[in-house]
Short mmCIF file of C-alpha atoms in Angstrom, two decimals:
data_model
loop_
_atom_site.label_atom_id
_atom_site.label_comp_id
_atom_site.label_asym_id
_atom_site.label_seq_id
_atom_site.Cartn_x
_atom_site.Cartn_y
_atom_site.Cartn_z
CA THR A 930 78.72 111.72 90.50
CA THR A 931 76.12 109.27 91.54
CA SER A 932 76.32 106.96 94.50
CA SER A 933 76.40 103.83 92.28
CA SER A 934 79.49 105.24 90.43
CA ILE A 935 81.13 105.91 93.67
CA ALA A 936 80.49 102.37 94.78
CA MET A 937 81.75 100.99 91.58
CA SER A 938 84.95 102.97 91.64
CA GLU A 939 85.83 101.84 95.23
CA THR A 940 85.28 98.17 94.62
CA ALA A 941 86.17 97.68 90.96
CA THR A 942 89.56 96.44 89.60
CA PHE A 943 91.21 96.37 86.21
CA VAL A 944 93.63 94.14 84.83
CA ASP A 945 94.78 93.46 81.07
CA PRO A 946 96.46 90.06 80.79
CA VAL A 947 97.33 90.74 77.05
CA PHE A 948 99.30 93.67 77.83
CA LEU A 949 101.13 92.12 80.79
CA ALA A 950 102.01 89.04 78.72
CA ARG A 951 103.37 91.18 75.90
CA PHE A 952 105.11 94.01 77.66
CA GLY A 953 105.36 93.04 81.28
CA LEU A 954 104.91 95.84 83.92
CA THR A 955 107.67 98.02 85.14
CA ARG A 956 108.06 101.63 86.33
CA ILE A 957 108.82 102.50 82.82
CA ASN A 958 105.48 101.56 81.35
CA ALA A 959 103.25 101.73 84.51
CA ILE A 960 101.70 105.04 83.32
CA ASP A 961 100.92 103.64 79.93
CA TYR A 962 99.35 100.68 81.43
CA PHE A 963 97.06 102.92 83.58
CA LEU A 964 96.14 104.82 80.50
CA HIS A 965 94.74 101.72 79.00
CA PRO A 966 91.56 102.73 76.98
CA LEU A 967 89.40 99.92 78.88
CA ASN A 968 90.71 101.12 82.40
CA PRO A 969 87.48 102.35 84.28
CA PHE A 970 89.57 104.46 86.62
CA ARG A 971 91.22 106.74 84.03
CA THR A 972 89.79 110.11 83.26
CA LYS A 973 87.84 110.76 80.00
CA ALA A 974 89.66 114.06 79.48
CA LYS A 975 92.89 114.35 77.50
CA THR A 976 95.86 114.16 80.06
CA SER A 977 99.25 115.77 80.04
CA ASN A 978 100.77 112.21 79.90
CA GLU A 979 99.08 111.77 76.49
CA VAL A 980 100.50 115.14 75.27
CA LEU A 981 103.95 114.03 76.31
CA SER A 982 103.58 110.59 74.63
CA MET A 983 102.51 112.21 71.41
CA GLN A 984 105.80 114.09 71.55
CA GLY A 985 107.59 110.93 72.04
CA MET A 986 108.47 111.53 75.72
CA ASN A 987 108.09 108.91 78.36
CA ILE A 988 110.21 107.57 81.15
CA GLY A 989 111.91 105.02 78.84
CA THR A 990 113.01 107.52 76.07
CA LEU A 991 114.19 109.95 78.70
CA MET A 992 116.34 107.23 80.15
CA ALA A 993 117.73 106.54 76.80
CA TRP A 994 118.17 109.87 75.37
CA GLY A 995 117.98 112.30 78.35
CA THR A 996 117.21 116.05 77.92
CA SER A 997 119.14 119.01 76.41
CA THR A 998 120.35 119.89 79.91
CA ARG A 999 120.76 116.26 81.05
CA PRO A 1000 121.99 113.99 78.27
CA GLY A 1001 121.43 110.18 78.50
CA PRO A 1002 121.67 107.59 79.21
CA LEU A 1003 119.98 108.27 82.59
CA SER A 1004 119.09 105.89 85.47
CA LEU A 1005 115.51 104.90 86.38
CA GLU A 1006 115.40 107.39 89.02
CA ASP A 1007 116.68 110.17 87.02
CA GLY A 1008 114.34 109.40 84.23
CA GLU A 1009 111.45 109.56 86.49
CA ASP A 1010 112.58 112.93 87.87
CA GLU A 1011 112.87 114.29 84.35
CA TYR A 1012 109.55 113.01 83.50
CA ARG A 1013 107.91 114.79 86.51
CA VAL A 1014 109.68 118.06 85.51
CA ALA A 1015 108.19 117.68 81.98
CA LEU A 1016 104.75 117.21 83.57
CA SER A 1017 105.13 120.18 85.75
CA ARG A 1018 105.52 122.46 82.72
CA LEU A 1019 102.03 121.42 81.58
CA THR A 1020 98.56 122.33 83.12
CA GLY A 1021 95.46 120.02 83.14
CA GLU A 1022 94.76 116.48 84.42
CA GLN A 1023 97.83 114.42 84.85
CA TYR A 1024 98.85 111.12 86.29
CA GLU A 1025 101.99 110.95 88.55
CA LEU A 1026 104.00 107.98 89.33
CA LEU A 1027 104.90 108.36 92.92
CA PRO A 1028 108.65 107.93 93.62
CA LEU A 1029 109.94 105.02 95.91
CA THR A 1030 111.38 106.13 99.22
CA ASP A 1031 114.60 104.03 98.34
CA MET A 1032 115.40 102.35 95.11
CA GLU A 1033 118.92 101.31 95.97
CA GLY A 1034 119.30 97.69 96.64
CA MET A 1035 115.80 96.60 95.37
CA THR A 1036 115.46 93.59 93.04
CA PRO A 1037 113.54 94.04 89.81
CA GLN A 1038 110.76 91.88 91.26
CA GLN A 1039 110.38 94.36 94.19
CA LEU A 1040 110.25 97.36 91.88
CA ALA A 1041 107.59 95.64 89.81
CA ALA A 1042 105.32 94.52 92.75
CA LEU A 1043 103.53 97.84 93.58
CA PHE A 1044 103.06 101.20 91.77
CA THR A 1045 101.30 104.17 93.38
CA ILE A 1046 99.78 106.70 90.86
CA ARG A 1047 98.31 110.00 91.77
CA HIS A 1048 95.69 111.72 89.66
CA VAL A 1049 96.11 115.51 89.82
CA HIS A 1050 94.78 118.65 88.23
CA ARG A 1051 97.56 121.07 87.73
CA THR A 1052 96.96 124.76 87.50
CA SER A 1053 100.53 125.97 87.68
CA GLN A 1054 104.01 124.53 88.08
CA ASN A 1055 103.71 124.46 91.92
CA GLN A 1056 99.89 124.08 92.42
CA THR A 1057 98.03 120.84 91.98
CA LYS A 1058 94.88 119.42 93.32
CA VAL A 1059 94.64 115.72 94.09
CA LEU A 1060 91.67 113.88 92.40
CA GLY A 1061 92.58 110.39 93.41
CA ILE A 1062 95.14 107.86 94.30
CA TYR A 1063 95.45 104.43 92.56
CA TYR A 1064 97.55 101.29 93.19
CA ILE A 1065 98.73 98.73 90.69
CA LEU A 1066 99.56 95.59 92.66
CA GLU A 1067 100.86 92.65 90.66
CA GLY A 1068 99.13 93.99 87.58
CA VAL A 1069 95.87 94.61 89.12
CA ILE A 1070 94.69 98.38 89.31
CA TYR A 1071 92.85 99.29 92.52
CA LYS A 1072 91.57 102.81 93.69
CA SER A 1073 92.60 103.88 97.05
CA PRO A 1074 89.59 103.88 99.43
CA SER A 1075 88.02 107.21 100.56
CA VAL A 1076 87.88 108.34 104.16
CA ARG A 1077 84.16 107.66 104.04
CA GLY A 1078 84.78 104.08 102.89
CA LEU A 1079 87.37 103.39 105.60
CA MET A 1080 85.22 104.81 108.30
CA LYS A 1081 82.24 102.79 106.98
CA ALA A 1082 84.46 99.57 107.12
CA HIS A 1083 85.85 100.40 110.62
CA ILE A 1084 82.37 101.14 112.08
CA THR A 1085 80.94 97.98 110.62
CA ARG A 1086 83.62 95.76 112.09
CA THR A 1087 83.14 97.62 115.46
CA LEU A 1088 79.44 96.99 115.52
CA GLU A 1089 79.84 93.33 114.52
CA GLY A 1090 82.42 92.89 117.47
CA LEU A 1091 79.95 94.51 119.91
CA SER A 1092 76.96 92.37 118.70
CA GLU A 1093 79.25 89.41 119.35
CA ALA A 1094 80.16 90.58 122.76
CA CYS A 1095 76.51 91.21 123.68
CA ASP A 1096 75.60 87.80 122.52
CA ALA A 1097 78.37 86.35 124.63
CA LEU A 1098 77.67 88.35 127.74
CA SER A 1099 73.93 87.97 127.69
CA VAL A 1100 74.03 84.46 128.93
CA CYS A 1101 76.22 85.57 131.78
CA ALA A 1102 74.16 88.27 133.27
CA ARG A 1103 71.98 87.36 136.28
CA TYR A 1104 69.40 89.56 138.06
CA ASP A 1105 68.50 89.47 141.61
CA PRO A 1106 66.05 92.09 143.29
CA SER A 1107 68.25 92.48 146.35
CA THR A 1108 71.71 92.64 144.42
CA GLY A 1109 70.90 93.82 140.99
CA TYR A 1110 72.74 92.36 138.13
CA ILE A 1111 75.75 90.12 138.66
CA TRP A 1112 77.90 88.22 136.08
CA LYS A 1113 77.73 84.43 136.45
CA PHE A 1114 80.29 82.86 134.03
CA GLU A 1115 80.18 79.18 133.07
CA SER A 1116 82.59 77.01 134.95
CA SER A 1117 85.44 75.23 132.98
CA ALA A 1118 85.91 71.52 133.08
CA ASP A 1119 88.59 71.86 135.70
CA ASP A 1120 86.39 73.81 138.27
CA ASN A 1121 85.08 72.09 141.25
CA GLU A 1122 82.48 72.58 143.89
CA ASP A 1123 84.72 74.84 145.88
CA ASP A 1124 84.42 77.56 143.04
CA GLU A 1125 80.60 77.38 143.26
CA ALA A 1126 80.67 77.85 147.04
CA PHE A 1127 83.03 80.78 146.51
CA TYR A 1128 80.54 82.45 144.28
CA ASP A 1129 77.68 81.94 146.55
CA VAL A 1130 79.62 83.44 149.52
CA GLN A 1131 80.52 86.39 147.39
CA GLU A 1132 76.88 86.88 146.27
CA LYS A 1133 75.77 86.74 149.94
CA LYS A 1134 78.37 89.45 150.98
CA LYS A 1135 77.31 91.60 148.09
CA ARG A 1136 73.64 91.23 149.13
CA LYS A 1137 74.16 91.92 152.79
CA ARG A 1138 76.32 95.03 152.17
CA ARG A 1139 73.72 96.25 149.52
CA ARG A 1140 70.96 95.93 152.13
CA ILE A 1141 72.92 97.76 154.89
CA LEU A 1142 73.69 100.64 152.43
CA ASP A 1143 70.10 100.98 151.22
CA ASN A 1144 68.62 100.97 154.65
CA ARG A 1145 70.71 103.80 155.99
CA ARG A 1146 69.48 107.41 155.59
CA PRO A 1147 71.26 109.73 152.93
CA GLY A 1148 72.94 111.67 155.65
CA GLU A 1149 74.47 108.58 157.19
CA ARG A 1150 76.32 107.45 154.08
CA THR A 1151 79.84 108.78 153.01
CA THR A 1152 80.36 110.50 149.71
CA GLU A 1153 82.18 107.41 148.41
CA GLU A 1154 79.14 105.21 149.40
CA GLU A 1155 76.77 107.63 147.64
CA GLU A 1156 78.86 107.54 144.51
CA GLY A 1157 78.97 103.83 144.75
CA ILE A 1158 75.26 103.42 145.03
CA ARG A 1159 74.56 105.81 142.13
CA ALA A 1160 77.22 104.04 139.91
CA SER A 1161 75.74 100.71 140.79
CA GLU A 1162 72.24 101.71 139.99
CA ALA A 1163 73.48 103.31 136.66
CA ILE A 1164 75.08 100.05 135.75
CA ASP A 1165 71.84 98.11 136.56
CA ARG A 1166 69.93 100.34 134.24
CA ILE A 1167 72.49 99.85 131.48
CA LEU A 1168 72.49 96.13 131.98
CA SER A 1169 68.71 95.99 131.95
CA ARG A 1170 68.52 97.91 128.79
CA LEU A 1171 71.15 95.62 127.38
CA SER A 1172 69.35 92.42 128.32
CA ASN A 1173 66.13 93.62 126.78
CA SER A 1174 67.65 94.97 123.59
CA GLU A 1175 66.81 93.29 120.35
CA VAL A 1176 70.56 92.47 119.73
CA VAL A 1177 70.62 90.46 122.81
CA VAL A 1178 67.12 89.04 122.79
CA LYS A 1179 66.58 88.26 119.26
CA GLY A 1180 70.27 88.19 118.01
CA LYS A 1181 69.67 91.01 115.44
CA ARG A 1182 72.59 92.82 113.85
CA ILE A 1183 73.09 96.53 114.22
CA VAL A 1184 72.96 98.17 110.76
#
């Protein structure tokens, strides 16, 4: 499979307004709708569903007539169970309509809103390999995204958020040779001159403490002070690289 076909399968959709207008869409005919000849998601191979259809067997006929061991009429849930049993007796590629967790009390509108179809390759009655998952949402067929697609989307959103955070923080970073990097956030409309004086006092205290720590010999510092100096220097290096990066300086997005 080429990369272009993978991209198409993860973004394409299919809908047949003629089928929907003529037959509607229910759990009885959802498989038939998915097997539409123009549906780009369906396999080109002959499926077990089509073999059963040629034998006149689908969920609707099973509900009406039942089976030799389970005479009809059957409920929708029982009809789906018998259809899954019939599929399990065949091998090859199949499409399974996944059951709902609880059909009791659901309205027809709720039953027709969403269908989940699983594409499998069956080698025995109890052994299958999943080839794909599809959704039919209000008549539109979608393919479930792959793990690769989900990770790519999550990473893209994360990088966009980090880029926006860098843009916002870059204007707040201030560098002073004696104190290193500090954060200087913009004042709100309600702030007054006392706030500015408070920040100035804090900066002077930080500058004085840093000068005292830096002038002492290594043996005169405590373990906590040594770790604090190393952490502060590491933060300074990180902020320096951040302020000089293309993301912050030129506003470029990370790809």
